[in-house]
Short mmCIF file of C-alpha atoms in Angstrom, two decimals:
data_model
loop_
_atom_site.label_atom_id
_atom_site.label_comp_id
_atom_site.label_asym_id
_atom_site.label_seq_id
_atom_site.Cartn_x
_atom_site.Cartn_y
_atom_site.Cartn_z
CA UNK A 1 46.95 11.44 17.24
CA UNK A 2 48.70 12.84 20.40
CA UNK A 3 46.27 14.28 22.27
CA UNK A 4 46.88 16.94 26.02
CA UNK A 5 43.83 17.49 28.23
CA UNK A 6 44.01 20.10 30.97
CA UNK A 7 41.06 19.35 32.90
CA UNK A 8 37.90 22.23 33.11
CA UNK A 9 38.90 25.75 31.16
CA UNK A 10 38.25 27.16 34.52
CA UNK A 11 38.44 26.56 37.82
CA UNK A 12 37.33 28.79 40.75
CA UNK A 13 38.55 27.99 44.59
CA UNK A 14 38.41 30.07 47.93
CA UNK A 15 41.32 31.53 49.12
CA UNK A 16 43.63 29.40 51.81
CA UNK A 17 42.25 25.98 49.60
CA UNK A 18 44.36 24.10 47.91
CA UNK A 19 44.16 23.67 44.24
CA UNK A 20 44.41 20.85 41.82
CA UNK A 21 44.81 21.21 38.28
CA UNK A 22 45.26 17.88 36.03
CA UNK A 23 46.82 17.62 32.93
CA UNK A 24 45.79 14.84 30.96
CA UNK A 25 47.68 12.63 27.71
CA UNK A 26 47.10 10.05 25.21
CA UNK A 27 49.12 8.60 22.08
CA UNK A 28 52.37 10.17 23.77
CA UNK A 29 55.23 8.85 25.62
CA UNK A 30 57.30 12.37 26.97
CA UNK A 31 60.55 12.77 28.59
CA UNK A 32 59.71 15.19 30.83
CA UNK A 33 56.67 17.74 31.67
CA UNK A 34 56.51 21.37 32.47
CA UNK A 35 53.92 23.77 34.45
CA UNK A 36 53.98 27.47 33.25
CA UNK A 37 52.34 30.19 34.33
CA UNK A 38 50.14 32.91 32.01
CA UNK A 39 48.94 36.08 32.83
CA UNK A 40 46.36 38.27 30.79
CA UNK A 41 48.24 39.60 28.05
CA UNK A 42 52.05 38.06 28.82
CA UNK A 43 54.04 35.16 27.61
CA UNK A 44 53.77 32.29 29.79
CA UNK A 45 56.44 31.75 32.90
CA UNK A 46 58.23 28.74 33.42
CA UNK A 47 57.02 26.89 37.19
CA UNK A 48 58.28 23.64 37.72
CA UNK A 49 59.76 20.64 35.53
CA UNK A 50 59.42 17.26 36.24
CA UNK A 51 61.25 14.08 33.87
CA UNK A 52 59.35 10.82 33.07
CA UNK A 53 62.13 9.03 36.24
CA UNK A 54 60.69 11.72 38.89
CA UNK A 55 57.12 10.59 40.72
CA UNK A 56 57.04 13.75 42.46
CA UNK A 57 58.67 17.52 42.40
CA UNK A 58 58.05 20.38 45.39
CA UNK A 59 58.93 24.19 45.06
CA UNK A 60 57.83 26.35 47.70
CA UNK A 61 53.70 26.07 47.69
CA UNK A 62 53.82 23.93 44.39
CA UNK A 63 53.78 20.01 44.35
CA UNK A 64 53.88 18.01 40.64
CA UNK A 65 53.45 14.81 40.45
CA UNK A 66 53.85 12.69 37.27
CA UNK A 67 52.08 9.51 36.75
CA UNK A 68 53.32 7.64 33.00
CA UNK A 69 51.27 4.85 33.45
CA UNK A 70 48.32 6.75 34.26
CA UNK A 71 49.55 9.18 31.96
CA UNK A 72 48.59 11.90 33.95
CA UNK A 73 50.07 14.86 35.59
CA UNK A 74 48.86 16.60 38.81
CA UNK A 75 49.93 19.82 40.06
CA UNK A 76 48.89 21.48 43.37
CA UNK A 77 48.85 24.80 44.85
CA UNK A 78 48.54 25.04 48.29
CA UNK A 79 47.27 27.68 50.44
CA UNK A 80 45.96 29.64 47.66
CA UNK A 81 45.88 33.09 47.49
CA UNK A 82 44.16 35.65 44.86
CA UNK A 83 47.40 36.32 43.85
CA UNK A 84 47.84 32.86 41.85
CA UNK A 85 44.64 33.54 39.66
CA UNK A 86 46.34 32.97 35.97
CA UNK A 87 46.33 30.25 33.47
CA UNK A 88 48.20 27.16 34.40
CA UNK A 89 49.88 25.44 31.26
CA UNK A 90 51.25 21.82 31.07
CA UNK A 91 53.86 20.72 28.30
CA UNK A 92 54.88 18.05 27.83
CA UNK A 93 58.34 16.95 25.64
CA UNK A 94 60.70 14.91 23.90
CA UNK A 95 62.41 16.32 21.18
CA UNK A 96 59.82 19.16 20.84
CA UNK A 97 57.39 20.42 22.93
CA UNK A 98 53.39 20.45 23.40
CA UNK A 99 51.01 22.36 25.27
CA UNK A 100 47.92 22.01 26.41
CA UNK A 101 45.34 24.69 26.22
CA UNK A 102 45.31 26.03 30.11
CA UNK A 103 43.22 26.05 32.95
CA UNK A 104 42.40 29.55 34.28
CA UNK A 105 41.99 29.17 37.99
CA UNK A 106 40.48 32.23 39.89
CA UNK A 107 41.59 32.38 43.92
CA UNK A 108 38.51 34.26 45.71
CA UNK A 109 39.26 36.20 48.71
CA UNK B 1 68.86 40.36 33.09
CA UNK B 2 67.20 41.51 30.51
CA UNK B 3 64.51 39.29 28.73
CA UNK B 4 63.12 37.96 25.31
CA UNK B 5 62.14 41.79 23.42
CA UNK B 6 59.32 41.66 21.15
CA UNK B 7 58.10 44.00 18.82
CA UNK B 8 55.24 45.27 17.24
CA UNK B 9 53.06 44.53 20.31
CA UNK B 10 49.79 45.16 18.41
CA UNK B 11 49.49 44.87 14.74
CA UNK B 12 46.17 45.01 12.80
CA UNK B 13 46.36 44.08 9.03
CA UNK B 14 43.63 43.20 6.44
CA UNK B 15 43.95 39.62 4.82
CA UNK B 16 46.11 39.39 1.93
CA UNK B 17 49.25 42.06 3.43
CA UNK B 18 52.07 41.17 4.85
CA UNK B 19 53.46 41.47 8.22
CA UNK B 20 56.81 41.11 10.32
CA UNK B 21 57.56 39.79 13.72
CA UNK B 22 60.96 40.67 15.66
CA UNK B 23 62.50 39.21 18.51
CA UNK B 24 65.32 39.54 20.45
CA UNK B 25 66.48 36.80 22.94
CA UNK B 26 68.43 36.61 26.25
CA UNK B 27 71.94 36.90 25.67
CA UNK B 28 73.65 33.60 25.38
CA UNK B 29 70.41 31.76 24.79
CA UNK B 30 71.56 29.64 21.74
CA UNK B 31 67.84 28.14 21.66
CA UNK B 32 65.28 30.48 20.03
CA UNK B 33 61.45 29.40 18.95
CA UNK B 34 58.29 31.32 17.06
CA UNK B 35 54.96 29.73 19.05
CA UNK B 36 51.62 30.36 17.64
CA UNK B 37 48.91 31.03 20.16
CA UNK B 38 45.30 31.15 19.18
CA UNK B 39 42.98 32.49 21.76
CA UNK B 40 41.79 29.70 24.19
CA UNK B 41 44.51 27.74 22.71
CA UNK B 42 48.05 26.75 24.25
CA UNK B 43 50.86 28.09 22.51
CA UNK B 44 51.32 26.19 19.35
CA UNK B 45 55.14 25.66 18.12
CA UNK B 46 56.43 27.45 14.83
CA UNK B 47 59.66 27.00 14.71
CA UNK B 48 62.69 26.09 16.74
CA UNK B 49 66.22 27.59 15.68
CA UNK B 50 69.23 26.21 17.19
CA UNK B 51 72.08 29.22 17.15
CA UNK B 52 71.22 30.06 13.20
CA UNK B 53 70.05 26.59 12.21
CA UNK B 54 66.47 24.98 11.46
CA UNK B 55 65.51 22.55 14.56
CA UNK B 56 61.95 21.67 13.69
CA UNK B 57 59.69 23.55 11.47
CA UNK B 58 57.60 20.71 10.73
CA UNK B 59 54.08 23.26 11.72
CA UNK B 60 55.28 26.01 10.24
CA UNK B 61 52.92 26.70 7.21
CA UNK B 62 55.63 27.50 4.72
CA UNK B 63 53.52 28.77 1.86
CA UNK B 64 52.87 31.58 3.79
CA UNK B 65 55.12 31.54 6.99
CA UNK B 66 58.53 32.50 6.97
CA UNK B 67 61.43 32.55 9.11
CA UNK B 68 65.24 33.83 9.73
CA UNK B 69 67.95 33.92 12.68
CA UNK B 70 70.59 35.69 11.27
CA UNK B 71 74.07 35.45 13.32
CA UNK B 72 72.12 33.32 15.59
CA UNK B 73 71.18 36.04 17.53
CA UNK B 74 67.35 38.29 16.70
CA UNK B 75 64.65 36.56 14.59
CA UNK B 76 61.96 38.14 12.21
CA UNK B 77 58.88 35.84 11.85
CA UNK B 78 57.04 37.09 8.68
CA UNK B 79 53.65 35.98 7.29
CA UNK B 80 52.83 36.59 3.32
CA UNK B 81 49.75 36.91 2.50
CA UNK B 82 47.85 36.52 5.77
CA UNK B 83 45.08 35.12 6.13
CA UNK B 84 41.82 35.39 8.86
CA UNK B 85 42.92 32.23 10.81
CA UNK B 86 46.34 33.61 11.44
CA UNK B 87 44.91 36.00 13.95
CA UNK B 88 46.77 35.14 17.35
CA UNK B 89 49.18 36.30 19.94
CA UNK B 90 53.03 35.24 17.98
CA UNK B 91 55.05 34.20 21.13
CA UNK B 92 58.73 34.26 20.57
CA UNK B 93 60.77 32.16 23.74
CA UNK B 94 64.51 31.38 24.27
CA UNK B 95 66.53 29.00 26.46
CA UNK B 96 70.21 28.32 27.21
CA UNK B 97 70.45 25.29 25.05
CA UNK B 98 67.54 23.62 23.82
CA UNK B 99 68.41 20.48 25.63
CA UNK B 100 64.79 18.15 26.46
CA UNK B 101 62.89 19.96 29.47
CA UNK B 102 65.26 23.17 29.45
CA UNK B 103 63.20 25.83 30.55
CA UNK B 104 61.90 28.69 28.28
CA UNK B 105 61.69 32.18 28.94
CA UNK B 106 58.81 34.15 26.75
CA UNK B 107 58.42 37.56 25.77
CA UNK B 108 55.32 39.07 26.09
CA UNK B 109 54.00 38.47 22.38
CA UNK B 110 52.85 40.19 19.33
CA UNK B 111 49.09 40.53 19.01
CA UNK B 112 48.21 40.01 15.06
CA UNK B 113 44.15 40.71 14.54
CA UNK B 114 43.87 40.10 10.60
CA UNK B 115 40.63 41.79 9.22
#
């Protein structure tokens, strides 16, 4: 069965660091992947998307990358601050649309 | 620009009622979907209407689960009888046009506790 890993439930880094959250897949062959953002009690908030042609996407301090044979997906904030502390989401999609269950990353000061 | 309006926030119900959902999109999103999202959990799909019309409802638990998007525009989610496992946050999203990868824009949930 198709199966979406985010890696660790939580992940704690200092501020200034850069962080690294991986998003995992098996028995799945998507079009395209998407990193949202999810605060405490709010609906999550669409980052970055990046299509199964695309190695590599940039936005300001976020970098995805997007690895099908690996089947992987790696997504980077640099220079961290305490104000990116939420859970990060990755789905991934074809005709519908998947999620993984988060990694909640906490930027100390 | 306004966004996706949902409402009850907060609803508490014992197992075996009956409760209702309602959402309102972003105007001109013809793309509107019901996500299910259990605490720890990502948000787990529903139901996907295109303008008024049935996308994919292939989780939707239809002996209990029911939904509508009349004119295409708000949608009621509505659960009959609930049950303990349905407690979760009900996440209703929208986008332009439901094409592969278009992005979704969330409203900030309905929070069902079922005692």
């Amino acid at each position: 069965s198709q199966k979406i890993e985010q890696n660790s439930e939580a992940l704690n880094i200092q501020e200034g660091k850069t962080a690294t959250l991986t998003c995992n897949y098996t028995n799945y062959s998507p079009a395209y992947l998407q990193w949202y953002r999810q605060d405490p009690g709010r609906g999550p908030v669409f980052l970055l998307l990046i299509r199964e042609n695309e190695k590599e996407k940039r936005k300001e301090r976020l970098k995805v990358t997007f690895d099908t044979t690996l089947k992987q997906s790696l997504f980077h904030i640099t220079a961290s601050q305490p104000a990116d502390s939420a859970t990060y989401l990755c789905a991934l999609g074809n005709n519908d649309m998947r999620f993984g269950a988060g990694t909640r990353l906490t930027v100390k000061p | 620009e306004a966004g996706v309006a949902q409402s009850p926030r907060y609803k508490i119900i014992e197992k075996r009622q009956s409760v209702a959902f309602w959402c309102n999109p972003i105007s001109g999103h013809a793309t509107l979907y019901w996500y299910q999202q259990i605490l720890g959990q990502g948000p787990k799909l529903l139901i996907q209407f295109q303008n008024n019309g049935v996308v994919d409802d292939s989780q939707l638990p239809k002996d209990r689960f029911s939904a509508e998007r009349l004119k295409g525009v708000d949608s009621t989610l509505k659960i009959q009888p609930a049950k303990l496992e349905d407690s979760a946050v009900y996440l209703c999203a929208s986008s332009f046009s439901g094409r592969g990868g278009d992005e979704q824009f969330f409203g900030p949930g309905t929070r069902l506790t079922v005692l």
